[in-house]
Amino acid sequence: MYTVKNYVIADSLEQAYDLKQKGRNNIIIGGNLWLKMGHRAIQNAIDLSRLGLDQIEEDAEGFRIGCMVTLRQLEVHEGLKTAFGNVFQEAVRHIVGVQFRNLASVGGSIFPRFGFSDVLTAFLACDSYVELYQGGTIPLREFAEMPLDNDILTHIYVKKDGRRVCYQSYRLTETDFPVLTCAVARKENGFETVLGARPKRAVCISDVELHTPEDAGEREIYAEQTAGKAEFGSNMRGSAAYRKELAKVLIVRALTELTEDETCR
Ligand SMILES: Cc1cc2nc3c(=O)[nH]c(=O)nc-3n(C[C@H](O)[C@H](O)[C@H](O)COP(=O)(O)OP(=O)(O)OC[C@H]3O[C@@H](n4cnc5c(N)ncnc54)[C@H](O)[C@@H]3O)c2cc1C
């Protein structure tokens, strides 16, 4: 069980940031779903829920998603669906249940860069940027490799660049953590694959070429080469060798959908 000494509803991001700098026991609360599983003695639990960060705003170039937006909002947002198809829906639909997804926040899902994250995998497969209170705007791909620090993630921006993304994951049982996550993006100039739950932070592999995706044999070769570039680990859900084999299967499935099924965009 965790304990909280002071619960602070922040009036501004500046106040939240200053309080967070007072030490590692001063933390931001998102949906509180991960935090409540822990055993921390929290000095100040900082709530951002009155700062208007629970909106998904669309402009001509993309979507600006506040850190307090819930996974359920991502799942049912019509604009995101029109622009990116079912990638966000597919990425979150196995995460526990609707009531859970009504609380789990984008900030709490992206900032910790969990090694099992479906959400990180999906955003990495798009052209995404994080907006940090102190660190400014940086590509998510850079952020995904950075060590955890004391900043606050305020928004994530996803550009509409016409890419099509297919999301795949594999679980031993429904609603469990994934054994592996995989999202393949088809861009104007080629393919990119994100592999997550390796069980390490998701990575994007963009330097494998696939010239004729209509050819099943070429898809197998792309999958083999892409899986060969990622590092996998072992845990109670699967070995590194198993994950590598799984990666090849999920990549081929995603490529096949992207090539043959026009509903997967
Ligand atoms: C039982 C269970 C099963 C899960 N299964 C999956 C799964 O299958 N796939 C998957 O992808 N995820 C899964 N998750 C993770 C889940 O989707 C959420 O990502 C997670 O619960 C955190 O979201 P939250 O909003 O509750 O964050 P919180 O628990 O409130 O916070 C999590 C961490 O993020 C920090 N934080 C929150 N917001 C910010 C911010 N704006 N800026 C900086 N730091 C911030 C907090 O200080 C804390 O350290 C699971 C979680 C649980 C508890």
mmCIF file of C-alpha atoms and ligand atoms in Angstrom:
data_model
loop_
_atom_site.group_PDB
_atom_site.id
_atom_site.type_symbol
_atom_site.label_atom_id
_atom_site.label_comp_id
_atom_site.label_asym_id
_atom_site.label_seq_id
_atom_site.Cartn_x
_atom_site.Cartn_y
_atom_site.Cartn_z
ATOM 1 C CA MET A 1 0.000 0.000 0.000
ATOM 2 C CA TYR A 2 1.218 3.510 -0.696
ATOM 3 C CA THR A 3 0.767 6.493 1.597
ATOM 4 C CA VAL A 4 0.236 10.156 0.731
ATOM 5 C CA LYS A 5 0.992 12.961 3.162
ATOM 6 C CA ASN A 6 -0.400 15.897 1.133
ATOM 7 C CA TYR A 7 -2.777 15.836 -1.802
ATOM 8 C CA VAL A 8 -2.304 18.962 -3.907
ATOM 9 C CA ILE A 9 -4.631 19.993 -6.726
ATOM 10 C CA ALA A 10 -2.289 22.140 -8.801
ATOM 11 C CA ASP A 11 -3.447 25.618 -9.858
ATOM 12 C CA SER A 12 -0.762 25.845 -12.535
ATOM 13 C CA LEU A 13 1.894 23.740 -14.230
ATOM 14 C CA GLU A 14 4.511 26.015 -12.700
ATOM 15 C CA GLN A 15 3.281 25.161 -9.198
ATOM 16 C CA ALA A 16 3.177 21.432 -10.053
ATOM 17 C CA TYR A 17 6.694 21.513 -11.500
ATOM 18 C CA ASP A 18 8.172 23.453 -8.571
ATOM 19 C CA LEU A 19 6.630 21.030 -6.096
ATOM 20 C CA LYS A 20 7.917 18.039 -8.053
ATOM 21 C CA GLN A 21 11.467 19.394 -7.869
ATOM 22 C CA LYS A 22 11.396 19.120 -4.066
ATOM 23 C CA GLY A 23 12.444 15.473 -4.205
ATOM 24 C CA ARG A 24 11.540 12.036 -5.485
ATOM 25 C CA ASN A 25 8.653 11.634 -3.042
ATOM 26 C CA ASN A 26 6.768 14.455 -4.740
ATOM 27 C CA ILE A 27 4.936 12.911 -7.660
ATOM 28 C CA ILE A 28 2.374 13.677 -10.331
ATOM 29 C CA ILE A 29 -0.805 11.576 -10.211
ATOM 30 C CA GLY A 30 -2.375 10.593 -13.513
ATOM 31 C CA GLY A 31 -5.145 8.012 -13.207
ATOM 32 C CA ASN A 32 -3.433 6.625 -10.056
ATOM 33 C CA LEU A 33 -3.742 3.066 -11.352
ATOM 34 C CA TRP A 34 -0.072 2.180 -11.482
ATOM 35 C CA LEU A 35 0.874 4.249 -8.458
ATOM 36 C CA LYS A 36 -1.676 2.568 -6.215
ATOM 37 C CA MET A 37 -0.073 -0.818 -6.880
ATOM 38 C CA GLY A 38 3.156 0.419 -5.265
ATOM 39 C CA HIS A 39 4.409 0.959 -1.739
ATOM 40 C CA ARG A 40 5.773 4.477 -1.867
ATOM 41 C CA ALA A 41 5.626 7.003 0.945
ATOM 42 C CA ILE A 42 4.538 10.042 -1.055
ATOM 43 C CA GLN A 43 5.037 13.488 0.399
ATOM 44 C CA ASN A 44 3.038 15.528 -2.142
ATOM 45 C CA ALA A 45 0.716 13.834 -4.626
ATOM 46 C CA ILE A 46 0.212 16.434 -7.341
ATOM 47 C CA ASP A 47 -3.066 16.310 -9.258
ATOM 48 C CA LEU A 48 -3.172 18.038 -12.667
ATOM 49 C CA SER A 49 -6.853 17.416 -13.276
ATOM 50 C CA ARG A 50 -7.950 21.082 -13.061
ATOM 51 C CA LEU A 51 -5.517 22.372 -15.674
ATOM 52 C CA GLY A 52 -7.555 21.572 -18.791
ATOM 53 C CA LEU A 53 -5.153 18.834 -19.868
ATOM 54 C CA ASP A 54 -7.903 16.320 -20.593
ATOM 55 C CA GLN A 55 -8.625 17.421 -24.165
ATOM 56 C CA ILE A 56 -7.764 16.064 -27.611
ATOM 57 C CA GLU A 57 -7.430 19.085 -29.931
ATOM 58 C CA GLU A 58 -7.239 18.627 -33.686
ATOM 59 C CA ASP A 59 -5.679 21.114 -36.095
ATOM 60 C CA ALA A 60 -4.733 20.892 -39.764
ATOM 61 C CA GLU A 61 -1.414 19.155 -39.017
ATOM 62 C CA GLY A 62 -2.332 16.791 -36.231
ATOM 63 C CA PHE A 63 -3.687 16.100 -32.753
ATOM 64 C CA ARG A 64 -2.568 17.642 -29.466
ATOM 65 C CA ILE A 65 -3.415 15.255 -26.674
ATOM 66 C CA GLY A 66 -3.305 16.443 -23.049
ATOM 67 C CA CYS A 67 -1.589 14.283 -20.457
ATOM 68 C CA MET A 68 -4.845 13.768 -18.530
ATOM 69 C CA VAL A 69 -6.657 12.388 -21.571
ATOM 70 C CA THR A 70 -7.693 8.819 -20.763
ATOM 71 C CA LEU A 71 -6.947 5.693 -22.761
ATOM 72 C CA ARG A 72 -10.690 5.393 -23.330
ATOM 73 C CA GLN A 73 -10.767 8.845 -24.953
ATOM 74 C CA LEU A 74 -8.016 7.655 -27.330
ATOM 75 C CA GLU A 75 -9.981 4.515 -28.042
ATOM 76 C CA VAL A 76 -13.236 6.189 -29.053
ATOM 77 C CA HIS A 77 -12.034 9.476 -30.579
ATOM 78 C CA GLU A 78 -13.526 9.823 -34.058
ATOM 79 C CA GLY A 79 -10.865 12.234 -35.360
ATOM 80 C CA LEU A 80 -8.018 9.895 -34.388
ATOM 81 C CA LYS A 81 -9.874 7.032 -36.020
ATOM 82 C CA THR A 82 -10.359 8.971 -39.246
ATOM 83 C CA ALA A 83 -6.693 9.982 -39.377
ATOM 84 C CA PHE A 84 -5.006 6.796 -38.160
ATOM 85 C CA GLY A 85 -7.609 4.046 -38.452
ATOM 86 C CA ASN A 86 -7.875 1.599 -35.569
ATOM 87 C CA VAL A 87 -4.298 1.779 -34.262
ATOM 88 C CA PHE A 88 -5.151 3.402 -30.894
ATOM 89 C CA GLN A 89 -8.260 1.309 -30.496
ATOM 90 C CA GLU A 90 -6.295 -1.896 -31.101
ATOM 91 C CA ALA A 91 -3.462 -0.784 -28.840
ATOM 92 C CA VAL A 92 -5.619 -0.144 -25.780
ATOM 93 C CA ARG A 93 -8.531 -2.533 -26.101
ATOM 94 C CA HIS A 94 -6.789 -5.360 -24.198
ATOM 95 C CA ILE A 95 -5.755 -3.121 -21.298
ATOM 96 C CA VAL A 96 -7.788 -4.489 -18.381
ATOM 97 C CA GLY A 97 -11.305 -3.126 -19.120
ATOM 98 C CA VAL A 98 -13.344 -0.055 -19.985
ATOM 99 C CA GLN A 99 -13.595 1.180 -16.367
ATOM 100 C CA PHE A 100 -9.816 0.980 -16.077
ATOM 101 C CA ARG A 101 -9.287 2.752 -19.399
ATOM 102 C CA ASN A 102 -11.688 5.483 -18.271
ATOM 103 C CA LEU A 103 -9.080 6.373 -15.618
ATOM 104 C CA ALA A 104 -5.657 5.466 -17.033
ATOM 105 C CA SER A 105 -4.076 8.611 -18.460
ATOM 106 C CA VAL A 106 -1.875 9.247 -21.474
ATOM 107 C CA GLY A 107 0.686 11.027 -19.257
ATOM 108 C CA GLY A 108 0.859 8.086 -16.824
ATOM 109 C CA SER A 109 1.220 5.695 -19.753
ATOM 110 C CA ILE A 110 3.894 7.542 -21.755
ATOM 111 C CA PHE A 111 6.032 9.345 -19.150
ATOM 112 C CA PRO A 112 7.207 6.166 -17.314
ATOM 113 C CA ARG A 113 8.128 4.483 -20.643
ATOM 114 C CA PHE A 114 7.059 1.071 -19.326
ATOM 115 C CA GLY A 115 8.805 -1.900 -20.943
ATOM 116 C CA PHE A 116 5.397 -3.544 -21.539
ATOM 117 C CA SER A 117 3.562 -0.574 -22.975
ATOM 118 C CA ASP A 118 1.024 -0.950 -25.756
ATOM 119 C CA VAL A 119 0.461 2.815 -25.632
ATOM 120 C CA LEU A 120 4.128 3.695 -26.185
ATOM 121 C CA THR A 121 4.286 1.229 -29.094
ATOM 122 C CA ALA A 122 1.265 2.810 -30.817
ATOM 123 C CA PHE A 123 2.458 6.402 -30.446
ATOM 124 C CA LEU A 124 5.977 5.458 -31.610
ATOM 125 C CA ALA A 125 4.526 4.039 -34.816
ATOM 126 C CA CYS A 126 3.134 7.514 -35.580
ATOM 127 C CA ASP A 127 5.043 10.757 -36.009
ATOM 128 C CA SER A 128 4.692 11.761 -32.337
ATOM 129 C CA TYR A 129 6.258 14.447 -30.147
ATOM 130 C CA VAL A 130 6.133 14.932 -26.398
ATOM 131 C CA GLU A 131 5.714 18.359 -24.846
ATOM 132 C CA LEU A 132 7.558 18.592 -21.544
ATOM 133 C CA TYR A 133 7.063 21.479 -19.132
ATOM 134 C CA GLN A 134 10.796 22.078 -18.771
ATOM 135 C CA GLY A 135 12.308 20.140 -21.670
ATOM 136 C CA GLY A 136 10.165 21.588 -24.466
ATOM 137 C CA THR A 137 8.979 19.612 -27.464
ATOM 138 C CA ILE A 138 11.014 16.587 -28.525
ATOM 139 C CA PRO A 139 10.350 13.597 -30.785
ATOM 140 C CA LEU A 140 8.861 10.683 -28.874
ATOM 141 C CA ARG A 141 11.571 8.447 -30.339
ATOM 142 C CA GLU A 142 14.208 10.517 -28.556
ATOM 143 C CA PHE A 143 12.155 10.703 -25.352
ATOM 144 C CA ALA A 144 11.673 6.914 -25.375
ATOM 145 C CA GLU A 145 15.426 6.438 -25.018
ATOM 146 C CA MET A 146 15.997 9.098 -22.356
ATOM 147 C CA PRO A 147 16.384 8.210 -18.669
ATOM 148 C CA LEU A 148 13.487 9.103 -16.350
ATOM 149 C CA ASP A 149 13.785 12.607 -14.918
ATOM 150 C CA ASN A 150 11.757 15.077 -12.917
ATOM 151 C CA ASP A 151 9.948 16.842 -15.758
ATOM 152 C CA ILE A 152 6.190 16.875 -16.437
ATOM 153 C CA LEU A 153 4.721 15.611 -19.678
ATOM 154 C CA THR A 154 1.976 18.073 -20.591
ATOM 155 C CA HIS A 155 0.927 16.916 -24.079
ATOM 156 C CA ILE A 156 1.712 14.534 -26.882
ATOM 157 C CA TYR A 157 1.395 15.785 -30.442
ATOM 158 C CA VAL A 158 0.734 13.333 -33.280
ATOM 159 C CA LYS A 159 1.222 14.567 -36.832
ATOM 160 C CA LYS A 160 -1.126 13.544 -39.612
ATOM 161 C CA ASP A 161 1.324 12.527 -42.311
ATOM 162 C CA GLY A 162 -0.833 10.087 -44.246
ATOM 163 C CA ARG A 163 0.875 6.958 -42.912
ATOM 164 C CA ARG A 164 -1.131 3.794 -42.372
ATOM 165 C CA VAL A 165 -0.424 1.796 -39.223
ATOM 166 C CA CYS A 166 -1.354 -1.737 -38.274
ATOM 167 C CA TYR A 167 -1.169 -2.697 -34.586
ATOM 168 C CA GLN A 168 -0.629 -6.236 -33.335
ATOM 169 C CA SER A 169 0.018 -7.705 -29.908
ATOM 170 C CA TYR A 170 0.201 -11.119 -28.356
ATOM 171 C CA ARG A 171 -0.987 -12.041 -24.857
ATOM 172 C CA LEU A 172 -1.064 -15.375 -23.079
ATOM 173 C CA THR A 173 -4.504 -14.528 -21.697
ATOM 174 C CA GLU A 174 -6.892 -11.677 -22.462
ATOM 175 C CA THR A 175 -6.174 -8.509 -20.373
ATOM 176 C CA ASP A 176 -2.749 -9.784 -19.242
ATOM 177 C CA PHE A 177 0.350 -7.712 -20.028
ATOM 178 C CA PRO A 178 1.490 -8.363 -23.608
ATOM 179 C CA VAL A 179 4.260 -10.849 -24.401
ATOM 180 C CA LEU A 180 5.069 -8.683 -27.397
ATOM 181 C CA THR A 181 3.649 -5.614 -29.115
ATOM 182 C CA CYS A 182 4.225 -4.711 -32.755
ATOM 183 C CA ALA A 183 3.091 -1.819 -34.926
ATOM 184 C CA VAL A 184 4.028 -1.513 -38.581
ATOM 185 C CA ALA A 185 3.690 1.838 -40.330
ATOM 186 C CA ARG A 186 3.473 2.164 -44.088
ATOM 187 C CA LYS A 187 4.763 5.595 -45.058
ATOM 188 C CA GLU A 188 5.086 7.218 -48.441
ATOM 189 C CA ASN A 189 8.740 6.179 -48.631
ATOM 190 C CA GLY A 190 8.716 2.766 -46.959
ATOM 191 C CA PHE A 191 7.941 0.780 -43.826
ATOM 192 C CA GLU A 192 8.836 1.178 -40.151
ATOM 193 C CA THR A 193 8.265 -1.327 -37.397
ATOM 194 C CA VAL A 194 7.951 -0.705 -33.670
ATOM 195 C CA LEU A 195 8.501 -3.628 -31.327
ATOM 196 C CA GLY A 196 7.578 -3.297 -27.651
ATOM 197 C CA ALA A 197 7.102 -5.384 -24.516
ATOM 198 C CA ARG A 198 10.373 -7.073 -25.531
ATOM 199 C CA PRO A 199 10.213 -6.764 -22.388
ATOM 200 C CA LYS A 200 12.103 -3.489 -22.721
ATOM 201 C CA ARG A 201 11.030 -0.072 -23.936
ATOM 202 C CA ALA A 202 9.595 -0.116 -27.428
ATOM 203 C CA VAL A 203 12.019 0.541 -30.303
ATOM 204 C CA CYS A 204 11.485 1.632 -33.873
ATOM 205 C CA ILE A 205 13.323 -0.154 -36.684
ATOM 206 C CA SER A 206 13.274 1.931 -39.835
ATOM 207 C CA ASP A 207 16.326 0.811 -41.804
ATOM 208 C CA VAL A 208 14.985 -2.372 -43.384
ATOM 209 C CA GLU A 209 13.697 -2.026 -46.943
ATOM 210 C CA LEU A 210 10.667 -3.722 -48.432
ATOM 211 C CA HIS A 211 10.155 -2.953 -52.096
ATOM 212 C CA THR A 212 7.402 -5.396 -53.004
ATOM 213 C CA PRO A 213 5.072 -5.851 -49.998
ATOM 214 C CA GLU A 214 2.584 -7.690 -52.242
ATOM 215 C CA ASP A 215 5.077 -10.556 -52.370
ATOM 216 C CA ALA A 216 4.577 -12.869 -49.365
ATOM 217 C CA GLY A 217 8.183 -14.081 -49.585
ATOM 218 C CA GLU A 218 9.485 -10.495 -49.408
ATOM 219 C CA ARG A 219 7.328 -9.855 -46.346
ATOM 220 C CA GLU A 220 8.913 -12.875 -44.615
ATOM 221 C CA ILE A 221 12.392 -11.577 -45.417
ATOM 222 C CA TYR A 222 11.516 -8.096 -44.098
ATOM 223 C CA ALA A 223 10.143 -9.670 -40.882
ATOM 224 C CA GLU A 224 13.250 -11.838 -40.422
ATOM 225 C CA GLN A 225 15.612 -8.896 -40.930
ATOM 226 C CA THR A 226 13.586 -6.514 -38.745
ATOM 227 C CA ALA A 227 13.256 -8.988 -35.869
ATOM 228 C CA GLY A 228 17.001 -9.608 -36.214
ATOM 229 C CA LYS A 229 17.705 -5.955 -35.436
ATOM 230 C CA ALA A 230 15.787 -5.828 -32.135
ATOM 231 C CA GLU A 231 17.069 -6.998 -28.790
ATOM 232 C CA PHE A 232 14.710 -9.238 -26.837
ATOM 233 C CA GLY A 233 14.721 -10.329 -23.215
ATOM 234 C CA SER A 234 13.163 -13.092 -21.144
ATOM 235 C CA ASN A 235 10.662 -12.946 -18.297
ATOM 236 C CA MET A 236 7.848 -15.086 -16.849
ATOM 237 C CA ARG A 237 5.777 -14.495 -20.039
ATOM 238 C CA GLY A 238 8.311 -15.737 -22.556
ATOM 239 C CA SER A 239 11.957 -16.186 -23.497
ATOM 240 C CA ALA A 240 13.979 -13.908 -25.756
ATOM 241 C CA ALA A 241 14.051 -16.601 -28.448
ATOM 242 C CA TYR A 242 10.273 -17.009 -28.280
ATOM 243 C CA ARG A 243 9.726 -13.263 -28.550
ATOM 244 C CA LYS A 244 11.957 -13.094 -31.611
ATOM 245 C CA GLU A 245 9.890 -15.784 -33.358
ATOM 246 C CA LEU A 246 6.706 -14.005 -32.276
ATOM 247 C CA ALA A 247 8.013 -10.727 -33.676
ATOM 248 C CA LYS A 248 8.396 -12.286 -37.126
ATOM 249 C CA VAL A 249 4.824 -13.606 -37.025
ATOM 250 C CA LEU A 250 3.301 -10.299 -35.876
ATOM 251 C CA ILE A 251 5.278 -8.290 -38.442
ATOM 252 C CA VAL A 252 4.100 -10.550 -41.267
ATOM 253 C CA ARG A 253 0.493 -10.284 -40.027
ATOM 254 C CA ALA A 254 0.716 -6.502 -39.913
ATOM 255 C CA LEU A 255 2.317 -6.270 -43.361
ATOM 256 C CA THR A 256 -0.301 -8.588 -44.798
ATOM 257 C CA GLU A 257 -3.107 -6.452 -43.383
ATOM 258 C CA LEU A 258 -1.477 -3.254 -44.596
ATOM 259 C CA THR A 259 -1.083 -4.706 -48.060
ATOM 260 C CA GLU A 260 -4.253 -6.680 -48.482
ATOM 261 C CA ASP A 261 -6.860 -5.193 -46.179
ATOM 262 C CA GLU A 262 -7.921 -1.674 -47.028
ATOM 263 C CA THR A 263 -9.754 -1.320 -43.684
ATOM 264 C CA CYS A 264 -6.425 -1.383 -41.808
ATOM 265 C CA ARG A 265 -5.127 2.155 -42.110
HETATM 266 C C1 LIG B 1 -3.127 -4.176 -13.604
HETATM 267 C C2 LIG B 1 -2.566 -3.324 -14.704
HETATM 268 C C3 LIG B 1 -2.508 -3.852 -15.979
HETATM 269 C C4 LIG B 1 -1.970 -3.072 -17.024
HETATM 270 N N1 LIG B 1 -1.885 -3.609 -18.282
HETATM 271 C C5 LIG B 1 -1.352 -2.868 -19.273
HETATM 272 C C6 LIG B 1 -1.231 -3.410 -20.592
HETATM 273 O O1 LIG B 1 -1.582 -4.548 -20.869
HETATM 274 N N2 LIG B 1 -0.695 -2.607 -21.559
HETATM 275 C C7 LIG B 1 -0.279 -1.327 -21.291
HETATM 276 O O2 LIG B 1 0.196 -0.645 -22.196
HETATM 277 N N3 LIG B 1 -0.390 -0.799 -20.059
HETATM 278 C C8 LIG B 1 -0.901 -1.542 -19.051
HETATM 279 N N4 LIG B 1 -0.979 -1.003 -17.799
HETATM 280 C C9 LIG B 1 -0.523 0.378 -17.583
HETATM 281 C C10 LIG B 1 -1.711 1.320 -17.657
HETATM 282 O O3 LIG B 1 -2.244 1.332 -18.948
HETATM 283 C C11 LIG B 1 -1.317 2.762 -17.332
HETATM 284 O O4 LIG B 1 -0.300 3.160 -18.176
HETATM 285 C C12 LIG B 1 -0.830 2.897 -15.965
HETATM 286 O O5 LIG B 1 -1.800 2.430 -15.072
HETATM 287 C C13 LIG B 1 -0.460 4.330 -15.623
HETATM 288 O O6 LIG B 1 -1.519 5.210 -15.910
HETATM 289 P P1 LIG B 1 -2.113 6.167 -14.798
HETATM 290 O O7 LIG B 1 -2.776 7.293 -15.521
HETATM 291 O O8 LIG B 1 -2.922 5.409 -13.814
HETATM 292 O O9 LIG B 1 -0.770 6.726 -14.132
HETATM 293 P P2 LIG B 1 -0.357 6.852 -12.590
HETATM 294 O O10 LIG B 1 -0.403 5.526 -11.906
HETATM 295 O O11 LIG B 1 -1.127 7.953 -11.959
HETATM 296 O O12 LIG B 1 1.153 7.320 -12.792
HETATM 297 C C14 LIG B 1 2.132 6.438 -13.303
HETATM 298 C C15 LIG B 1 3.500 7.137 -13.236
HETATM 299 O O13 LIG B 1 3.542 8.204 -14.190
HETATM 300 C C16 LIG B 1 3.828 9.450 -13.536
HETATM 301 N N5 LIG B 1 3.049 10.459 -14.257
HETATM 302 C C17 LIG B 1 1.706 10.458 -14.484
HETATM 303 N N6 LIG B 1 1.366 11.499 -15.257
HETATM 304 C C18 LIG B 1 2.513 12.194 -15.503
HETATM 305 C C19 LIG B 1 2.809 13.366 -16.240
HETATM 306 N N7 LIG B 1 1.856 14.053 -16.885
HETATM 307 N N8 LIG B 1 4.079 13.805 -16.272
HETATM 308 C C20 LIG B 1 5.062 13.124 -15.619
HETATM 309 N N9 LIG B 1 4.835 11.994 -14.909
HETATM 310 C C21 LIG B 1 3.577 11.536 -14.855
HETATM 311 C C22 LIG B 1 3.416 9.245 -12.092
HETATM 312 O O14 LIG B 1 4.094 10.113 -11.229
HETATM 313 C C23 LIG B 1 3.794 7.795 -11.886
HETATM 314 O O15 LIG B 1 5.168 7.666 -11.635
HETATM 315 C C24 LIG B 1 -1.509 -1.746 -16.747
HETATM 316 C C25 LIG B 1 -1.575 -1.226 -15.458
HETATM 317 C C26 LIG B 1 -2.098 -2.003 -14.442
HETATM 318 C C27 LIG B 1 -2.167 -1.399 -13.057
#
